[in-house]
């Protein structure tokens, strides 16, 4: 299926909630296709459902796209020749085309009240029939009846006059579509009584006037396509190319990724919103890569690839239409990879907001702190997420450490033996140069002379200096802390050991 027009794809979120993982994947595939083909990626805000509108949703959508590096060529903020890009600002266009459909007899005003529609549903329920929807009551009103209702000021909606029989089929680049029975589309509403269009109507009109060539979206919209196709036909417009993307499943493949699931309900569970990944310390590079392998593969040999590589190779027809699941551990692994490949100065910059939040200290103060450039390279290897850093290196940024004094007693030694070893180490530390080479051999020799294991001595020192049994490498930690603080912390630990 080749389309001679330049590629124009769109992401059309409704501002009803935070930007979801699945929406991000849809945005990414659209963006990749636009960048691969040299086409345009459009962001259109489908804000016609006033009841579900959430005020900070738009900002969250845009922040999430920015964070992922998915820039849009046309849309909010940047504008563009096909605007406005908010559906709420395009009402006149929808009304104009609704009027044309009315005039052509392809749509009609429906005056049925909510009470009548509810009674209808109730009747269908009572007869134990499947709810088939609207009975098309107003489709056959006479001109006189219509005029009377209009004169009486009765509220109305505009409905589409779907073909009463037959089937509608369409092509999808990713899957074989079985024809849909037209009778199941019970004259859907195009314009609501508040004057706002429904999703279906506004979506079709905008895709046409924004000259969208390819529609890539979640497969939950598949069953709406026959209606859209009939609308395109009624309006006499060209039908875009469709590609409905597979569902993202929860790991284990047991169900749909819920929009409501809470963080941390299971180790492997994916988080729901892009903001949650950002707050948990995932890098946008890793997130981009992870989203890209949700239904697409760069190659059989590797899951790791750059943005440029993905752009060069991406094509819609290579998307796997089967619903899939990836565990969070896969993203953690990827994130570790991307963290390790950062220059330490870059990693430090990215860690600052996380450290500032956990340590309760201003970013500027932390950026100027001499310990940070020493510590960051020491933890770079072991970080899976940015938010893990604070608990590893907080010892260097607090005045006093809180820890259980029992931790100072090395396994296999008594408190007195631990105290003696620590005192000797402190005395030696007062004389040693604070560099890796300066500390390494003398401290190891000291352990030998004392008849304790290196691991025992280093363990005592680690707790004295960091308050933890698991911390960054010992000498680096001491160097980061500096001689004065290191000695003071040893003295304090000696006091604690004496009190045991
Ligand atoms: N506004 C719809 C949504 O929020 C857009 C669906 C589509 O891409 O057509 O998912």
Short mmCIF file of C-alpha atoms and ligand atoms in Angstrom, two decimals:
data_model
loop_
_atom_site.label_atom_id
_atom_site.label_comp_id
_atom_site.label_asym_id
_atom_site.label_seq_id
_atom_site.Cartn_x
_atom_site.Cartn_y
_atom_site.Cartn_z
CA UNK A 1 0.00 0.00 0.00
CA UNK A 2 1.85 3.04 -1.15
CA UNK A 3 0.57 6.51 -0.57
CA UNK A 4 2.13 9.12 -2.82
CA UNK A 5 1.44 11.95 -0.36
CA UNK A 6 4.17 12.99 2.07
CA UNK A 7 3.76 11.13 5.34
CA UNK A 8 1.76 12.93 8.02
CA UNK A 9 1.07 11.00 11.22
CA UNK A 10 -0.45 12.13 14.46
CA UNK A 11 -0.78 11.46 18.14
CA UNK A 12 -4.23 12.47 19.27
CA UNK A 13 -4.46 12.22 23.05
CA UNK A 14 -7.47 13.24 25.06
CA UNK A 15 -6.46 15.34 28.08
CA UNK A 16 -8.29 13.12 30.53
CA UNK A 17 -5.39 11.80 32.58
CA UNK A 18 -1.65 11.44 32.85
CA UNK A 19 0.33 10.20 29.86
CA UNK A 20 0.19 6.43 29.89
CA UNK A 21 2.84 3.90 28.90
CA UNK A 22 0.70 2.67 25.99
CA UNK A 23 0.14 6.20 24.73
CA UNK A 24 3.88 6.80 24.84
CA UNK A 25 4.49 3.71 22.73
CA UNK A 26 1.89 4.92 20.20
CA UNK A 27 3.55 8.35 20.11
CA UNK A 28 6.96 6.77 19.67
CA UNK A 29 5.94 4.61 16.70
CA UNK A 30 4.25 7.56 15.01
CA UNK A 31 7.31 9.72 15.63
CA UNK A 32 9.69 7.03 14.36
CA UNK A 33 7.66 6.65 11.20
CA UNK A 34 7.64 10.40 10.60
CA UNK A 35 11.38 10.68 11.19
CA UNK A 36 12.12 7.59 9.10
CA UNK A 37 10.16 8.91 6.13
CA UNK A 38 11.02 12.57 6.51
CA UNK A 39 7.33 13.22 7.16
CA UNK A 40 5.56 15.22 9.85
CA UNK A 41 4.51 14.23 13.35
CA UNK A 42 1.47 16.13 14.58
CA UNK A 43 0.18 16.47 18.12
CA UNK A 44 -3.56 17.05 18.23
CA UNK A 45 -5.46 17.47 21.46
CA UNK A 46 -8.84 15.76 21.44
CA UNK A 47 -10.49 17.77 24.18
CA UNK A 48 -14.15 17.41 23.29
CA UNK A 49 -15.19 15.34 26.27
CA UNK A 50 -15.79 18.07 28.82
CA UNK A 51 -16.89 15.64 31.53
CA UNK A 52 -13.58 13.77 31.64
CA UNK A 53 -11.30 16.77 31.15
CA UNK A 54 -8.37 16.95 33.59
CA UNK A 55 -6.63 20.34 33.82
CA UNK A 56 -3.01 19.21 34.32
CA UNK A 57 -3.22 16.41 31.77
CA UNK A 58 -2.11 18.49 28.76
CA UNK A 59 1.02 19.67 30.53
CA UNK A 60 1.80 16.11 31.56
CA UNK A 61 1.36 14.87 27.98
CA UNK A 62 3.69 17.55 26.63
CA UNK A 63 6.26 17.11 29.43
CA UNK A 64 6.30 13.36 28.87
CA UNK A 65 6.79 13.74 25.11
CA UNK A 66 9.57 16.29 25.67
CA UNK A 67 11.25 14.04 28.18
CA UNK A 68 11.19 11.13 25.73
CA UNK A 69 12.57 13.41 23.04
CA UNK A 70 9.49 13.03 20.84
CA UNK A 71 9.24 16.49 19.33
CA UNK A 72 6.18 17.34 17.28
CA UNK A 73 6.31 19.33 14.06
CA UNK A 74 2.83 20.77 14.46
CA UNK A 75 0.60 21.12 17.48
CA UNK A 76 0.32 22.96 20.79
CA UNK A 77 3.05 25.54 21.45
CA UNK A 78 4.72 25.11 18.05
CA UNK A 79 1.60 25.82 15.96
CA UNK A 80 1.55 24.93 12.29
CA UNK A 81 -0.38 25.46 9.07
CA UNK A 82 -3.21 23.03 9.85
CA UNK A 83 -4.26 24.46 13.23
CA UNK A 84 -5.83 25.02 15.58
CA UNK A 85 -4.60 21.76 17.11
CA UNK A 86 -7.13 21.69 19.94
CA UNK A 87 -10.46 20.22 18.92
CA UNK A 88 -12.31 22.57 21.27
CA UNK A 89 -11.14 25.40 18.99
CA UNK A 90 -12.44 23.74 15.82
CA UNK A 91 -16.15 23.54 16.64
CA UNK A 92 -17.22 25.69 13.69
CA UNK A 93 -15.63 23.21 11.30
CA UNK A 94 -17.47 20.26 12.85
CA UNK A 95 -20.76 22.15 12.77
CA UNK A 96 -20.27 23.06 9.13
CA UNK A 97 -19.75 19.43 8.13
CA UNK A 98 -22.57 18.21 10.33
CA UNK A 99 -24.87 20.63 8.53
CA UNK A 100 -23.71 19.31 5.17
CA UNK A 101 -24.40 15.73 6.23
CA UNK A 102 -27.84 16.80 7.49
CA UNK A 103 -28.60 18.56 4.22
CA UNK A 104 -27.55 15.48 2.25
CA UNK A 105 -29.75 13.22 4.39
CA UNK A 106 -26.68 11.34 5.64
CA UNK A 107 -27.25 12.47 9.21
CA UNK A 108 -30.33 13.45 11.16
CA UNK A 109 -31.34 15.25 14.32
CA UNK A 110 -32.43 13.01 17.12
CA UNK A 111 -34.68 14.41 19.82
CA UNK A 112 -34.83 11.33 22.02
CA UNK A 113 -34.45 12.15 25.68
CA UNK A 114 -32.05 10.36 27.97
CA UNK A 115 -35.12 8.93 29.74
CA UNK A 116 -36.38 7.39 26.49
CA UNK A 117 -32.98 5.91 25.70
CA UNK A 118 -32.72 4.46 29.18
CA UNK A 119 -36.22 2.95 28.88
CA UNK A 120 -35.13 1.42 25.59
CA UNK A 121 -32.08 -0.17 27.18
CA UNK A 122 -34.25 -1.38 30.07
CA UNK A 123 -36.68 -3.00 27.63
CA UNK A 124 -33.82 -4.76 25.85
CA UNK A 125 -32.49 -5.94 29.18
CA UNK A 126 -35.93 -7.18 30.27
CA UNK A 127 -36.32 -9.15 27.05
CA UNK A 128 -32.90 -10.60 27.84
CA UNK A 129 -31.69 -9.41 24.47
CA UNK A 130 -28.20 -8.11 23.96
CA UNK A 131 -28.21 -4.34 24.22
CA UNK A 132 -28.21 -3.44 20.56
CA UNK A 133 -28.40 0.26 21.06
CA UNK A 134 -30.47 3.00 19.55
CA UNK A 135 -33.65 1.98 17.71
CA UNK A 136 -33.26 4.72 15.07
CA UNK A 137 -36.55 6.22 16.18
CA UNK A 138 -35.78 9.73 14.91
CA UNK A 139 -34.36 8.55 11.60
CA UNK A 140 -37.86 8.26 10.17
CA UNK A 141 -39.49 11.38 11.61
CA UNK A 142 -41.44 13.34 9.03
CA UNK A 143 -40.52 16.88 8.10
CA UNK A 144 -43.58 18.13 9.98
CA UNK A 145 -42.66 16.24 13.15
CA UNK A 146 -39.13 17.64 12.98
CA UNK A 147 -40.38 21.16 12.50
CA UNK A 148 -42.67 20.82 15.51
CA UNK A 149 -39.92 19.49 17.74
CA UNK A 150 -37.53 22.20 16.62
CA UNK A 151 -40.18 24.88 17.17
CA UNK A 152 -40.80 23.54 20.68
CA UNK A 153 -37.09 24.00 21.36
CA UNK A 154 -36.46 20.29 22.04
CA UNK A 155 -32.82 19.47 22.68
CA UNK A 156 -31.23 17.33 19.98
CA UNK A 157 -28.12 15.49 18.97
CA UNK A 158 -26.99 14.79 15.42
CA UNK A 159 -26.70 11.14 14.49
CA UNK A 160 -25.04 9.51 11.53
CA UNK A 161 -27.34 7.50 9.28
CA UNK A 162 -25.32 4.31 9.01
CA UNK A 163 -26.16 1.94 6.18
CA UNK A 164 -28.91 -0.35 7.52
CA UNK A 165 -27.43 -3.50 6.15
CA UNK A 166 -24.31 -4.91 4.59
CA UNK A 167 -20.82 -5.12 5.93
CA UNK A 168 -17.84 -2.82 6.12
CA UNK A 169 -14.29 -3.93 5.77
CA UNK A 170 -11.01 -2.08 5.58
CA UNK A 171 -7.34 -2.82 5.35
CA UNK A 172 -4.91 -2.61 8.21
CA UNK A 173 -1.18 -2.82 7.61
CA UNK A 174 -0.69 -5.14 10.57
CA UNK A 175 -3.60 -7.53 10.62
CA UNK A 176 -6.29 -9.21 8.61
CA UNK A 177 -9.66 -7.62 9.28
CA UNK A 178 -12.93 -9.53 9.24
CA UNK A 179 -15.88 -7.54 7.86
CA UNK A 180 -18.05 -5.79 10.44
CA UNK A 181 -21.84 -5.96 10.30
CA UNK A 182 -23.20 -2.45 9.67
CA UNK A 183 -26.35 -3.15 11.65
CA UNK A 184 -24.39 -3.12 14.90
CA UNK A 185 -23.58 0.56 14.46
CA UNK A 186 -26.83 2.05 15.66
CA UNK A 187 -26.53 5.50 14.17
CA UNK A 188 -23.81 6.86 16.41
CA UNK A 189 -23.93 10.43 17.62
CA UNK A 190 -21.77 12.90 15.72
CA UNK A 191 -22.63 16.07 17.62
CA UNK A 192 -23.79 16.04 21.22
CA UNK A 193 -26.52 18.25 22.64
CA UNK A 194 -23.86 20.55 24.14
CA UNK A 195 -22.65 21.27 20.59
CA UNK A 196 -19.41 19.34 21.01
CA UNK A 197 -18.59 16.63 18.48
CA UNK A 198 -18.04 13.05 19.55
CA UNK A 199 -14.62 11.48 19.20
CA UNK A 200 -15.58 9.69 15.97
CA UNK A 201 -16.75 12.76 14.11
CA UNK A 202 -14.03 15.18 15.17
CA UNK A 203 -11.36 12.55 14.65
CA UNK A 204 -12.41 11.83 11.06
CA UNK A 205 -12.79 15.50 10.17
CA UNK A 206 -9.44 16.43 11.66
CA UNK A 207 -7.56 13.53 10.14
CA UNK A 208 -8.93 14.62 6.79
CA UNK A 209 -8.22 18.33 7.09
CA UNK A 210 -4.83 17.77 8.70
CA UNK A 211 -4.06 15.51 5.74
CA UNK A 212 -3.10 12.57 7.91
CA UNK A 213 -1.82 9.77 5.71
CA UNK A 214 -1.33 6.97 8.26
CA UNK A 215 -3.24 6.30 11.46
CA UNK A 216 -1.22 4.36 14.02
CA UNK A 217 -3.09 3.88 17.27
CA UNK A 218 -4.00 1.30 19.87
CA UNK A 219 -6.10 -1.63 18.72
CA UNK A 220 -8.89 -0.71 21.13
CA UNK A 221 -10.05 1.55 18.28
CA UNK A 222 -10.41 -1.26 15.73
CA UNK A 223 -14.14 -1.63 16.17
CA UNK A 224 -14.64 2.10 15.54
CA UNK A 225 -13.03 1.95 12.12
CA UNK A 226 -16.08 0.71 10.18
CA UNK A 227 -17.99 3.72 11.41
CA UNK A 228 -15.11 5.99 10.44
CA UNK A 229 -14.88 4.37 7.01
CA UNK A 230 -18.57 5.01 6.42
CA UNK A 231 -18.10 8.60 7.50
CA UNK A 232 -15.19 9.08 5.11
CA UNK A 233 -17.32 7.62 2.35
CA UNK A 234 -20.31 9.80 3.19
CA UNK A 235 -18.09 12.85 3.16
CA UNK A 236 -16.41 11.74 -0.05
CA UNK A 237 -12.94 11.75 1.46
CA UNK A 238 -9.92 9.56 0.98
CA UNK A 239 -9.41 6.97 3.71
CA UNK A 240 -6.02 7.03 5.48
CA UNK A 241 -3.89 3.93 5.92
CA UNK A 242 -4.59 2.15 9.21
CA UNK A 243 -2.21 0.27 11.49
CA UNK A 244 -3.61 -0.75 14.86
CA UNK A 245 -0.93 -1.39 17.44
CA UNK A 246 -0.93 -4.40 19.75
CA UNK A 247 -1.96 -4.16 23.35
CA UNK A 248 0.74 -3.93 25.99
CA UNK A 249 0.09 -6.71 28.47
CA UNK A 250 1.14 -7.05 32.03
CA UNK A 251 4.17 -9.29 32.38
CA UNK A 252 3.01 -12.88 32.45
CA UNK A 253 0.53 -12.03 29.75
CA UNK A 254 -2.41 -12.31 32.11
CA UNK A 255 -4.18 -9.11 31.30
CA UNK A 256 -4.28 -5.63 29.98
CA UNK A 257 -2.00 -3.06 31.52
CA UNK A 258 -4.43 -1.23 33.71
CA UNK A 259 -4.56 2.52 33.79
CA UNK A 260 -5.32 2.31 37.46
CA UNK A 261 -2.67 -0.07 38.72
CA UNK A 262 -0.58 1.16 41.60
CA UNK A 263 3.20 1.26 41.56
CA UNK A 264 4.96 -1.68 43.10
CA UNK A 265 2.15 -4.21 43.14
CA UNK A 266 4.62 -6.76 41.88
CA UNK A 267 8.35 -6.72 41.20
CA UNK A 268 7.99 -7.27 37.49
CA UNK A 269 4.97 -5.06 37.05
CA UNK A 270 5.29 -2.16 34.71
CA UNK A 271 4.52 1.29 36.02
CA UNK A 272 1.53 2.94 34.43
CA UNK A 273 2.42 6.55 33.69
CA UNK A 274 5.48 8.05 32.05
CA UNK A 275 5.85 10.48 34.95
CA UNK A 276 6.27 7.50 37.29
CA UNK A 277 9.21 6.19 35.26
CA UNK A 278 10.78 9.62 35.28
CA UNK A 279 10.33 9.97 39.03
CA UNK A 280 11.73 6.49 39.64
CA UNK A 281 14.96 7.47 37.94
CA UNK A 282 14.77 5.88 34.52
CA UNK A 283 16.68 7.64 31.77
CA UNK A 284 14.75 8.83 28.73
CA UNK A 285 17.29 7.00 26.55
CA UNK A 286 16.36 3.70 28.24
CA UNK A 287 12.66 4.45 28.14
CA UNK A 288 12.84 5.26 24.43
CA UNK A 289 14.66 2.00 23.73
CA UNK A 290 12.29 -0.01 25.94
CA UNK A 291 9.16 1.43 24.33
CA UNK A 292 10.57 0.73 20.89
CA UNK A 293 10.90 -2.99 21.58
CA UNK A 294 7.30 -3.23 22.72
CA UNK A 295 6.09 -4.70 19.45
CA UNK A 296 9.05 -3.89 17.25
CA UNK A 297 12.55 -5.29 17.01
CA UNK A 298 15.66 -3.59 15.76
CA UNK A 299 17.45 -6.83 15.00
CA UNK A 300 17.52 -10.44 16.08
CA UNK A 301 20.86 -9.96 17.87
CA UNK A 302 20.34 -7.01 20.14
CA UNK A 303 17.69 -5.11 22.07
CA UNK A 304 19.96 -2.11 22.54
CA UNK A 305 20.01 0.58 19.88
CA UNK A 306 20.20 4.32 19.57
CA UNK A 307 17.53 6.73 18.41
CA UNK A 308 19.35 7.22 15.12
CA UNK A 309 19.51 3.47 14.54
CA UNK A 310 15.81 3.09 15.28
CA UNK A 311 14.92 5.93 12.90
CA UNK A 312 17.02 4.40 10.15
CA UNK A 313 15.36 1.01 10.39
CA UNK A 314 11.79 1.57 11.57
CA UNK A 315 8.90 0.55 9.38
CA UNK A 316 5.24 0.03 10.25
CA UNK A 317 5.00 -3.35 8.54
CA UNK A 318 7.66 -4.76 10.87
CA UNK A 319 5.51 -4.20 13.97
CA UNK A 320 4.39 -7.45 15.56
CA UNK A 321 0.59 -7.34 15.87
CA UNK A 322 0.48 -9.83 18.76
CA UNK A 323 -0.08 -8.37 22.21
CA UNK A 324 3.08 -8.63 24.24
CA UNK A 325 4.48 -8.21 27.72
CA UNK A 326 7.87 -7.07 28.92
CA UNK A 327 8.84 -7.15 32.59
CA UNK A 328 10.09 -4.13 34.46
CA UNK A 329 13.37 -5.98 35.08
CA UNK A 330 14.11 -5.67 31.36
CA UNK A 331 13.85 -1.90 31.63
CA UNK A 332 16.01 -1.91 34.77
CA UNK A 333 18.67 -3.84 32.91
CA UNK A 334 18.49 -1.39 30.00
CA UNK A 335 18.60 1.57 32.33
CA UNK A 336 21.74 0.23 33.99
CA UNK A 337 23.29 -0.06 30.56
CA UNK A 338 22.45 3.54 29.66
CA UNK A 339 23.60 4.82 33.06
CA UNK A 340 26.97 3.11 32.60
CA UNK A 341 27.40 4.66 29.19
CA UNK A 342 26.96 8.24 30.45
CA UNK A 343 29.94 10.50 31.03
CA UNK A 344 30.29 10.85 34.83
CA UNK A 345 29.67 14.60 34.66
CA UNK A 346 26.43 13.97 32.78
CA UNK A 347 25.38 11.31 35.26
CA UNK A 348 26.11 13.71 38.12
CA UNK A 349 23.87 16.38 36.56
CA UNK A 350 21.05 13.88 36.15
CA UNK A 351 21.43 12.65 39.71
CA UNK A 352 21.22 16.12 41.24
CA UNK A 353 17.42 16.47 41.37
CA UNK A 354 17.08 13.00 42.88
CA UNK A 355 19.73 13.66 45.51
CA UNK A 356 18.33 17.10 46.28
CA UNK A 357 14.91 15.61 46.90
CA UNK A 358 16.05 12.74 49.11
CA UNK A 359 18.73 14.65 51.00
CA UNK A 360 16.61 17.78 51.36
CA UNK A 361 19.45 19.97 50.10
CA UNK A 362 19.45 22.52 47.27
CA UNK A 363 20.72 21.37 43.87
CA UNK A 364 23.25 24.22 43.76
CA UNK A 365 24.81 23.22 47.09
CA UNK A 366 25.11 19.61 45.95
CA UNK A 367 26.56 20.57 42.59
CA UNK A 368 29.31 22.53 44.36
CA UNK A 369 30.00 19.78 46.92
CA UNK A 370 33.49 18.32 46.42
CA UNK A 371 32.43 14.79 47.42
CA UNK A 372 30.02 14.34 44.56
CA UNK A 373 32.46 14.11 41.61
CA UNK A 374 34.43 11.55 43.64
CA UNK A 375 31.44 9.41 44.51
CA UNK A 376 29.50 9.40 41.25
CA UNK A 377 32.01 7.32 39.25
CA UNK A 378 32.16 4.88 42.18
CA UNK A 379 28.44 4.09 42.00
CA UNK A 380 27.98 4.37 38.25
CA UNK A 381 28.58 0.65 37.71
CA UNK A 382 25.97 -0.50 40.14
CA UNK A 383 23.06 1.89 39.62
CA UNK A 384 19.92 0.58 37.95
CA UNK A 385 17.89 3.73 38.53
CA UNK A 386 18.85 7.29 39.44
CA UNK A 387 16.81 7.19 42.62
CA UNK A 388 19.05 4.47 44.09
CA UNK A 389 22.00 6.83 44.39
CA UNK A 390 20.97 8.77 47.47
CA UNK A 391 20.88 5.75 49.75
CA UNK A 392 24.40 4.77 48.64
CA UNK A 393 26.12 8.12 49.05
CA UNK A 394 24.04 10.10 51.55
CA UNK A 395 26.74 9.50 54.22
CA UNK A 396 28.91 12.15 52.59
CA UNK A 397 26.23 14.84 52.83
CA UNK A 398 25.02 14.51 56.42
CA UNK A 399 26.67 15.77 59.60
CA UNK A 400 26.01 12.82 61.89
CA UNK A 401 25.40 9.18 60.98
CA UNK A 402 22.69 7.08 62.57
CA UNK A 403 23.39 3.37 62.75
CA UNK A 404 23.25 0.39 65.07
CA UNK A 405 26.62 0.21 66.95
CA UNK A 406 26.48 -3.59 66.74
CA UNK A 407 27.24 -3.23 63.04
CA UNK A 408 30.75 -2.09 64.05
CA UNK A 409 31.57 -5.49 65.49
CA UNK A 410 33.16 -7.51 62.71
CA UNK A 411 32.03 -11.09 62.22
CA UNK A 412 34.41 -13.36 64.14
CA UNK A 413 35.77 -10.54 66.34
CA UNK A 414 34.76 -9.29 69.78
CA UNK A 415 33.82 -5.63 70.34
CA UNK A 416 37.21 -5.14 72.02
CA UNK A 417 39.10 -6.62 69.07
CA UNK A 418 37.07 -4.52 66.65
CA UNK A 419 37.80 -1.43 68.72
CA UNK A 420 41.53 -2.14 68.79
CA UNK A 421 41.66 -2.64 65.02
CA UNK A 422 39.69 0.54 64.40
CA UNK A 423 41.87 2.61 66.73
CA UNK A 424 45.00 1.40 64.99
CA UNK A 425 43.51 2.15 61.59
CA UNK A 426 42.52 5.64 62.67
CA UNK A 427 46.01 6.34 63.98
CA UNK A 428 47.46 5.21 60.69
CA UNK A 429 44.93 7.18 58.64
CA UNK A 430 46.08 10.37 60.31
CA UNK A 431 49.41 9.94 58.55
CA UNK A 432 48.47 8.51 55.15
CA UNK A 433 47.95 10.42 51.91
CA UNK A 434 44.23 10.32 51.01
CA UNK A 435 44.54 8.69 47.61
CA UNK A 436 43.70 5.15 46.43
CA UNK A 437 47.39 4.12 46.32
CA UNK A 438 48.17 5.99 49.52
CA UNK A 439 45.52 4.11 51.50
CA UNK A 440 45.46 0.68 49.91
CA UNK A 441 48.73 -1.06 50.85
CA UNK A 442 49.18 0.43 54.35
CA UNK A 443 45.64 -0.53 55.44
CA UNK A 444 46.04 -4.07 54.09
CA UNK A 445 49.38 -4.41 55.90
CA UNK A 446 47.79 -3.17 59.07
CA UNK A 447 45.18 -5.95 58.91
CA UNK A 448 47.98 -8.52 58.52
CA UNK A 449 49.97 -7.10 61.43
CA UNK A 450 46.88 -7.18 63.57
CA UNK A 451 45.97 -10.70 62.65
CA UNK A 452 42.52 -9.70 61.36
CA UNK A 453 41.17 -10.35 57.90
CA UNK A 454 41.21 -7.48 55.42
CA UNK A 455 37.46 -7.95 55.03
CA UNK A 456 36.97 -7.61 58.79
CA UNK A 457 38.98 -4.40 59.03
CA UNK A 458 37.43 -2.85 55.97
CA UNK A 459 33.97 -3.83 57.20
CA UNK A 460 34.50 -1.99 60.49
CA UNK A 461 35.84 1.06 58.68
CA UNK A 462 32.99 1.01 56.19
CA UNK A 463 30.36 1.13 58.93
CA UNK A 464 32.32 3.79 60.87
CA UNK A 465 32.54 6.02 57.82
CA UNK A 466 29.27 5.43 56.00
CA UNK A 467 26.98 3.93 58.64
CA UNK A 468 26.26 1.10 56.18
CA UNK A 469 27.42 -2.40 55.45
CA UNK A 470 26.84 -1.89 51.74
CA UNK A 471 28.37 1.29 50.39
CA UNK A 472 30.58 2.50 47.55
CA UNK A 473 34.21 1.27 47.55
CA UNK A 474 35.91 2.07 50.85
CA UNK A 475 38.89 4.18 49.79
CA UNK A 476 36.81 6.30 47.44
CA UNK A 477 34.31 6.87 50.24
CA UNK A 478 37.12 8.02 52.55
CA UNK A 479 38.59 10.28 49.90
CA UNK A 480 35.17 11.79 49.24
CA UNK A 481 34.71 12.44 52.93
CA UNK A 482 38.22 13.83 53.48
CA UNK A 483 40.70 13.12 56.23
CA UNK A 484 39.16 15.29 58.91
CA UNK A 485 35.68 13.83 58.74
CA UNK A 486 37.00 10.31 58.29
CA UNK A 487 39.01 10.57 61.51
CA UNK A 488 36.12 12.17 63.41
CA UNK A 489 33.78 9.36 62.33
CA UNK A 490 36.32 6.74 63.42
CA UNK A 491 36.60 8.39 66.84
CA UNK A 492 32.83 8.44 67.22
CA UNK A 493 32.68 4.74 66.23
CA UNK A 494 35.34 3.92 68.80
CA UNK A 495 33.18 5.56 71.47
CA UNK A 496 30.20 3.51 70.37
CA UNK A 497 32.26 0.31 70.47
CA UNK A 498 33.43 1.13 73.97
CA UNK A 499 29.85 1.48 75.12
CA UNK A 500 28.85 -2.01 73.97
N1 LIG B 1 -8.39 10.68 21.43
C1 LIG B 1 -8.17 9.30 21.18
C2 LIG B 1 -7.38 8.73 22.36
O1 LIG B 1 -7.31 9.37 23.34
C3 LIG B 1 -7.42 9.16 19.88
C4 LIG B 1 -7.53 7.82 19.23
C5 LIG B 1 -7.01 7.89 17.82
O2 LIG B 1 -5.78 7.95 17.68
O3 LIG B 1 -7.79 7.93 16.91
O4 LIG B 1 -6.86 7.67 22.36
#
